[in-house]
């Protein structure tokens, strides 16, 4: 029978959120949520963070800023990979480039995304397909092409992690009419169900798969939405906790889901929106 002395012992608890020595890959890593995540990972101890995007110049600017962080490890490094992962071929290119410099990956954050806004009658087939390819297909094929490296990094006590970025738009109904985001909303709901399937498929291979579904975090992508709803202060008042998401909120939940603190979490969706989905706030 366990004694109180036994029950208060927690294994290396002071470092439970550390990502010391981990290797991470972040798609859509040159700006917004991806860049917040990369910063958090490096400051939490990651040894290498690969940031992926199709535009080279923003990537190099992001890597320069990340590598100048004063409180990352002295040898920690942000590494640029230029790849268009909207196709299976692009995902393969990404995986090949990463495998040139590492034999395993501990964390994949599937963050790359696209949107289209317009009246239902204004949508063309290409508009819908482009969003679904970038927001859903690219995640599946990124996982497919990186699965060998992810399996090489995971153990039963410390699985590798896949974090898929969905949205509160995949949980509740957002704007309609001329501001409709039909493809985006459908794609983000699809991400959540894809995650559930992959969590079951990859769990036995020591890979945990979860979703983060953010609400509004001020960014280039969210700026038009905030403008339509009266600006930052007006939108914040619609959220139960009276504020919008911050870079620290994003980085914090990503570090949590990548750390030992979440090693038994698999198949979960964390809605990061201050409770706005409960009152059908902006999606």
Tab-separated table of C-alpha atoms in Angstrom:
chain	number	residue	atom	x	y	z
A	1	UNK	CA	0.000	0.000	0.000
A	2	UNK	CA	1.322	3.446	-0.952
A	3	UNK	CA	2.314	5.827	1.793
A	4	UNK	CA	1.788	9.615	1.688
A	5	UNK	CA	5.532	9.895	1.074
A	6	UNK	CA	5.162	7.716	-2.025
A	7	UNK	CA	2.143	9.632	-3.288
A	8	UNK	CA	3.802	13.049	-3.199
A	9	UNK	CA	6.689	11.915	-5.369
A	10	UNK	CA	6.382	13.198	-8.940
A	11	UNK	CA	8.950	12.275	-11.552
A	12	UNK	CA	11.127	15.281	-12.478
A	13	UNK	CA	8.115	17.559	-12.048
A	14	UNK	CA	10.129	20.775	-12.004
A	15	UNK	CA	10.921	20.159	-15.690
A	16	UNK	CA	7.560	18.790	-16.787
A	17	UNK	CA	7.013	21.582	-19.344
A	18	UNK	CA	10.568	21.493	-20.698
A	19	UNK	CA	11.165	20.697	-24.359
A	20	UNK	CA	14.882	20.277	-23.756
A	21	UNK	CA	16.632	18.821	-26.811
A	22	UNK	CA	13.438	18.299	-28.832
A	23	UNK	CA	13.267	18.691	-32.604
A	24	UNK	CA	10.151	20.387	-33.981
A	25	UNK	CA	8.670	21.073	-37.408
A	26	UNK	CA	6.183	23.911	-37.886
A	27	UNK	CA	4.371	24.411	-41.178
A	28	UNK	CA	3.264	27.965	-41.795
A	29	UNK	CA	6.080	28.946	-39.459
A	30	UNK	CA	7.050	32.340	-40.856
A	31	UNK	CA	4.281	34.425	-39.275
A	32	UNK	CA	1.297	34.503	-36.942
A	33	UNK	CA	0.499	31.446	-34.840
A	34	UNK	CA	3.334	29.451	-36.365
A	35	UNK	CA	5.930	32.060	-35.482
A	36	UNK	CA	4.544	32.444	-31.942
A	37	UNK	CA	4.851	28.673	-31.583
A	38	UNK	CA	8.410	28.579	-32.904
A	39	UNK	CA	9.428	31.248	-30.407
A	40	UNK	CA	7.819	29.341	-27.542
A	41	UNK	CA	9.472	26.078	-28.555
A	42	UNK	CA	12.951	27.575	-28.689
A	43	UNK	CA	12.478	29.322	-25.354
A	44	UNK	CA	11.173	26.063	-23.822
A	45	UNK	CA	14.347	24.238	-24.809
A	46	UNK	CA	13.942	22.844	-28.330
A	47	UNK	CA	17.286	22.149	-29.963
A	48	UNK	CA	16.035	22.695	-33.497
A	49	UNK	CA	12.860	24.150	-34.948
A	50	UNK	CA	12.260	23.762	-38.672
A	51	UNK	CA	9.949	26.474	-39.992
A	52	UNK	CA	8.223	25.738	-43.292
A	53	UNK	CA	6.581	28.091	-45.792
A	54	UNK	CA	6.560	28.661	-49.527
A	55	UNK	CA	7.834	32.261	-49.501
A	56	UNK	CA	11.559	32.394	-48.839
A	57	UNK	CA	12.047	36.008	-47.752
A	58	UNK	CA	9.570	35.982	-44.816
A	59	UNK	CA	11.042	32.672	-43.659
A	60	UNK	CA	14.543	34.072	-43.468
A	61	UNK	CA	13.274	37.129	-41.606
A	62	UNK	CA	11.482	34.891	-39.119
A	63	UNK	CA	14.519	32.656	-38.640
A	64	UNK	CA	16.755	35.664	-38.039
A	65	UNK	CA	14.421	36.928	-35.300
A	66	UNK	CA	14.130	33.473	-33.729
A	67	UNK	CA	17.857	32.865	-33.729
A	68	UNK	CA	18.384	36.204	-31.981
A	69	UNK	CA	16.175	35.238	-29.010
A	70	UNK	CA	18.267	35.889	-25.884
A	71	UNK	CA	16.830	33.080	-23.757
A	72	UNK	CA	16.964	30.139	-26.140
A	73	UNK	CA	19.677	27.535	-25.728
A	74	UNK	CA	23.108	28.623	-26.974
A	75	UNK	CA	23.136	25.974	-29.706
A	76	UNK	CA	19.393	26.008	-30.443
A	77	UNK	CA	18.547	26.872	-34.010
A	78	UNK	CA	15.622	27.832	-36.219
A	79	UNK	CA	16.078	26.285	-39.665
A	80	UNK	CA	14.346	27.408	-42.859
A	81	UNK	CA	12.715	24.937	-45.267
A	82	UNK	CA	11.098	26.442	-48.365
A	83	UNK	CA	8.283	24.168	-49.565
A	84	UNK	CA	4.750	24.480	-50.917
A	85	UNK	CA	2.945	21.799	-48.927
A	86	UNK	CA	-0.402	22.277	-50.680
A	87	UNK	CA	0.535	19.194	-52.740
A	88	UNK	CA	1.712	15.705	-51.836
A	89	UNK	CA	4.886	16.393	-53.815
A	90	UNK	CA	5.555	19.509	-51.741
A	91	UNK	CA	5.103	17.552	-48.514
A	92	UNK	CA	7.584	14.977	-49.757
A	93	UNK	CA	10.085	17.733	-50.583
A	94	UNK	CA	9.709	19.074	-47.048
A	95	UNK	CA	10.297	15.644	-45.499
A	96	UNK	CA	13.336	14.946	-47.678
A	97	UNK	CA	14.943	18.266	-46.742
A	98	UNK	CA	14.320	17.707	-43.028
A	99	UNK	CA	15.694	14.150	-43.142
A	100	UNK	CA	19.011	15.482	-44.479
A	101	UNK	CA	19.822	16.957	-41.066
A	102	UNK	CA	17.936	14.808	-38.536
A	103	UNK	CA	17.015	11.176	-38.049
A	104	UNK	CA	13.903	11.902	-36.014
A	105	UNK	CA	11.240	14.525	-35.305
A	106	UNK	CA	9.625	14.936	-31.880
A	107	UNK	CA	6.930	17.503	-32.705
A	108	UNK	CA	4.962	18.411	-35.829
A	109	UNK	CA	2.744	21.489	-35.718
A	110	UNK	CA	0.522	21.487	-38.805
A	111	UNK	CA	-0.341	25.159	-38.988
A	112	UNK	CA	-0.271	26.195	-42.658
A	113	UNK	CA	-3.651	27.484	-43.776
A	114	UNK	CA	-5.674	29.491	-46.260
A	115	UNK	CA	-9.111	31.065	-46.400
A	116	UNK	CA	-11.604	32.522	-48.859
A	117	UNK	CA	-14.340	34.987	-47.957
A	118	UNK	CA	-17.417	35.642	-50.047
A	119	UNK	CA	-21.094	35.124	-50.724
A	120	UNK	CA	-22.060	31.501	-51.347
A	121	UNK	CA	-22.859	32.259	-54.990
A	122	UNK	CA	-19.438	33.850	-55.500
A	123	UNK	CA	-17.476	30.678	-54.741
A	124	UNK	CA	-15.738	28.939	-57.615
A	125	UNK	CA	-14.573	25.347	-57.525
A	126	UNK	CA	-10.931	26.432	-57.393
A	127	UNK	CA	-11.630	28.693	-54.393
A	128	UNK	CA	-13.095	25.815	-52.409
A	129	UNK	CA	-10.482	23.292	-53.508
A	130	UNK	CA	-7.554	25.582	-52.680
A	131	UNK	CA	-8.735	26.023	-49.091
A	132	UNK	CA	-9.436	22.320	-48.582
A	133	UNK	CA	-6.060	21.338	-50.023
A	134	UNK	CA	-4.096	23.706	-47.824
A	135	UNK	CA	-6.130	23.243	-44.641
A	136	UNK	CA	-6.844	19.503	-44.762
A	137	UNK	CA	-4.893	17.619	-47.436
A	138	UNK	CA	-1.616	19.321	-46.538
A	139	UNK	CA	-1.976	18.157	-42.941
A	140	UNK	CA	-2.626	14.554	-43.936
A	141	UNK	CA	0.271	14.415	-46.367
A	142	UNK	CA	2.624	16.211	-43.966
A	143	UNK	CA	1.853	13.523	-41.388
A	144	UNK	CA	2.200	10.790	-44.006
A	145	UNK	CA	5.607	11.954	-45.191
A	146	UNK	CA	6.979	12.698	-41.707
A	147	UNK	CA	5.551	9.618	-39.983
A	148	UNK	CA	8.827	7.676	-40.181
A	149	UNK	CA	10.745	10.493	-38.488
A	150	UNK	CA	7.987	10.933	-35.887
A	151	UNK	CA	7.964	7.217	-35.075
A	152	UNK	CA	11.736	7.330	-34.648
A	153	UNK	CA	11.354	10.025	-31.981
A	154	UNK	CA	8.515	8.583	-29.893
A	155	UNK	CA	8.430	6.194	-26.944
A	156	UNK	CA	5.584	4.860	-24.834
A	157	UNK	CA	6.567	7.196	-21.977
A	158	UNK	CA	7.265	10.215	-24.185
A	159	UNK	CA	5.389	9.972	-27.484
A	160	UNK	CA	6.075	12.205	-30.435
A	161	UNK	CA	3.415	14.872	-30.901
A	162	UNK	CA	1.338	16.082	-33.808
A	163	UNK	CA	-0.596	19.280	-33.157
A	164	UNK	CA	-3.068	20.253	-35.858
A	165	UNK	CA	-4.285	23.830	-35.966
A	166	UNK	CA	-8.040	24.006	-36.520
A	167	UNK	CA	-10.192	26.992	-35.516
A	168	UNK	CA	-13.230	27.834	-33.463
A	169	UNK	CA	-14.792	28.204	-36.937
A	170	UNK	CA	-14.683	24.412	-37.103
A	171	UNK	CA	-16.700	24.167	-33.888
A	172	UNK	CA	-19.394	26.860	-34.235
A	173	UNK	CA	-21.066	28.731	-37.092
A	174	UNK	CA	-19.453	32.048	-37.955
A	175	UNK	CA	-20.109	34.758	-40.528
A	176	UNK	CA	-22.601	34.190	-43.328
A	177	UNK	CA	-23.641	36.097	-46.450
A	178	UNK	CA	-21.018	38.173	-48.215
A	179	UNK	CA	-18.532	37.409	-45.442
A	180	UNK	CA	-19.104	33.666	-45.544
A	181	UNK	CA	-16.135	31.395	-44.903
A	182	UNK	CA	-17.804	28.181	-46.028
A	183	UNK	CA	-14.688	26.386	-47.252
A	184	UNK	CA	-12.611	27.540	-44.288
A	185	UNK	CA	-15.225	26.446	-41.737
A	186	UNK	CA	-15.712	23.079	-43.433
A	187	UNK	CA	-11.962	22.534	-43.620
A	188	UNK	CA	-11.419	23.332	-39.952
A	189	UNK	CA	-14.188	20.936	-38.912
A	190	UNK	CA	-12.554	18.306	-41.121
A	191	UNK	CA	-9.231	18.852	-39.334
A	192	UNK	CA	-10.839	17.936	-36.016
A	193	UNK	CA	-12.214	14.655	-37.352
A	194	UNK	CA	-8.997	13.856	-39.209
A	195	UNK	CA	-7.166	14.310	-35.910
A	196	UNK	CA	-9.442	11.772	-34.194
A	197	UNK	CA	-8.752	9.176	-36.873
A	198	UNK	CA	-5.004	9.745	-36.784
A	199	UNK	CA	-4.964	9.672	-32.973
A	200	UNK	CA	-6.319	6.118	-33.108
A	201	UNK	CA	-4.062	5.113	-36.001
A	202	UNK	CA	-0.828	6.565	-34.641
A	203	UNK	CA	-1.303	6.177	-30.884
A	204	UNK	CA	0.038	2.594	-30.871
A	205	UNK	CA	3.085	3.897	-32.772
A	206	UNK	CA	3.877	6.293	-29.889
A	207	UNK	CA	2.606	9.417	-31.632
A	208	UNK	CA	-0.032	11.532	-29.860
A	209	UNK	CA	-2.284	13.631	-32.088
A	210	UNK	CA	-4.291	16.623	-30.871
A	211	UNK	CA	-5.936	19.798	-32.168
A	212	UNK	CA	-5.715	23.404	-31.057
A	213	UNK	CA	-8.734	25.419	-32.223
A	214	UNK	CA	-7.959	29.112	-31.700
A	215	UNK	CA	-10.461	31.909	-31.664
A	216	UNK	CA	-9.329	35.340	-32.733
A	217	UNK	CA	-5.668	36.090	-32.180
A	218	UNK	CA	-4.715	39.425	-33.758
A	219	UNK	CA	-2.892	38.600	-37.001
A	220	UNK	CA	-2.777	39.371	-40.699
A	221	UNK	CA	-5.415	36.709	-41.388
A	222	UNK	CA	-7.791	37.821	-38.616
A	223	UNK	CA	-7.543	41.574	-39.289
A	224	UNK	CA	-10.430	41.739	-41.831
A	225	UNK	CA	-12.692	39.800	-39.448
A	226	UNK	CA	-11.950	42.146	-36.566
A	227	UNK	CA	-12.569	45.164	-38.779
A	228	UNK	CA	-15.994	43.819	-39.788
A	229	UNK	CA	-16.951	43.402	-36.135
A	230	UNK	CA	-15.943	46.855	-34.957
A	231	UNK	CA	-12.256	46.441	-34.221
A	232	UNK	CA	-10.179	44.814	-31.530
A	233	UNK	CA	-11.892	46.305	-28.467
A	234	UNK	CA	-15.386	45.563	-29.765
A	235	UNK	CA	-14.538	41.951	-30.574
A	236	UNK	CA	-12.837	41.449	-27.203
A	237	UNK	CA	-16.030	42.497	-25.395
A	238	UNK	CA	-17.878	39.589	-27.042
A	239	UNK	CA	-15.566	37.073	-25.350
A	240	UNK	CA	-16.526	35.858	-21.853
A	241	UNK	CA	-13.065	36.625	-20.470
A	242	UNK	CA	-13.146	40.031	-22.207
A	243	UNK	CA	-9.920	39.655	-24.175
A	244	UNK	CA	-8.515	38.172	-27.353
A	245	UNK	CA	-5.826	35.562	-27.595
A	246	UNK	CA	-2.187	36.596	-27.271
A	247	UNK	CA	1.079	35.192	-28.636
A	248	UNK	CA	1.805	33.825	-25.145
A	249	UNK	CA	-1.552	32.015	-25.107
A	250	UNK	CA	-0.713	30.314	-28.388
A	251	UNK	CA	2.858	29.429	-27.444
A	252	UNK	CA	1.767	28.242	-24.002
A	253	UNK	CA	-0.782	25.706	-25.195
A	254	UNK	CA	1.589	24.465	-27.904
A	255	UNK	CA	4.390	23.945	-25.379
A	256	UNK	CA	1.964	22.167	-23.024
A	257	UNK	CA	0.796	19.771	-25.756
A	258	UNK	CA	4.413	19.062	-26.712
A	259	UNK	CA	5.711	18.473	-23.186
A	260	UNK	CA	5.612	15.590	-20.699
A	261	UNK	CA	2.694	17.364	-19.034
A	262	UNK	CA	0.443	16.141	-21.859
A	263	UNK	CA	1.947	12.712	-22.551
A	264	UNK	CA	-1.402	10.970	-21.872
A	265	UNK	CA	-3.480	13.391	-23.963
A	266	UNK	CA	-4.383	11.958	-27.368
A	267	UNK	CA	-7.354	12.767	-29.598
A	268	UNK	CA	-8.265	16.007	-27.816
A	269	UNK	CA	-9.389	19.380	-29.142
A	270	UNK	CA	-8.372	22.394	-27.078
A	271	UNK	CA	-10.481	25.431	-27.926
A	272	UNK	CA	-8.321	28.487	-27.293
A	273	UNK	CA	-10.849	31.310	-27.422
A	274	UNK	CA	-11.640	32.518	-23.902
A	275	UNK	CA	-15.007	30.746	-24.041
A	276	UNK	CA	-16.379	32.679	-27.018
A	277	UNK	CA	-17.626	29.496	-28.694
A	278	UNK	CA	-19.992	29.003	-25.745
A	279	UNK	CA	-21.824	32.218	-26.577
A	280	UNK	CA	-21.451	31.906	-30.354
A	281	UNK	CA	-18.955	34.746	-30.604
A	282	UNK	CA	-17.003	35.601	-33.715
A	283	UNK	CA	-15.642	32.549	-35.484
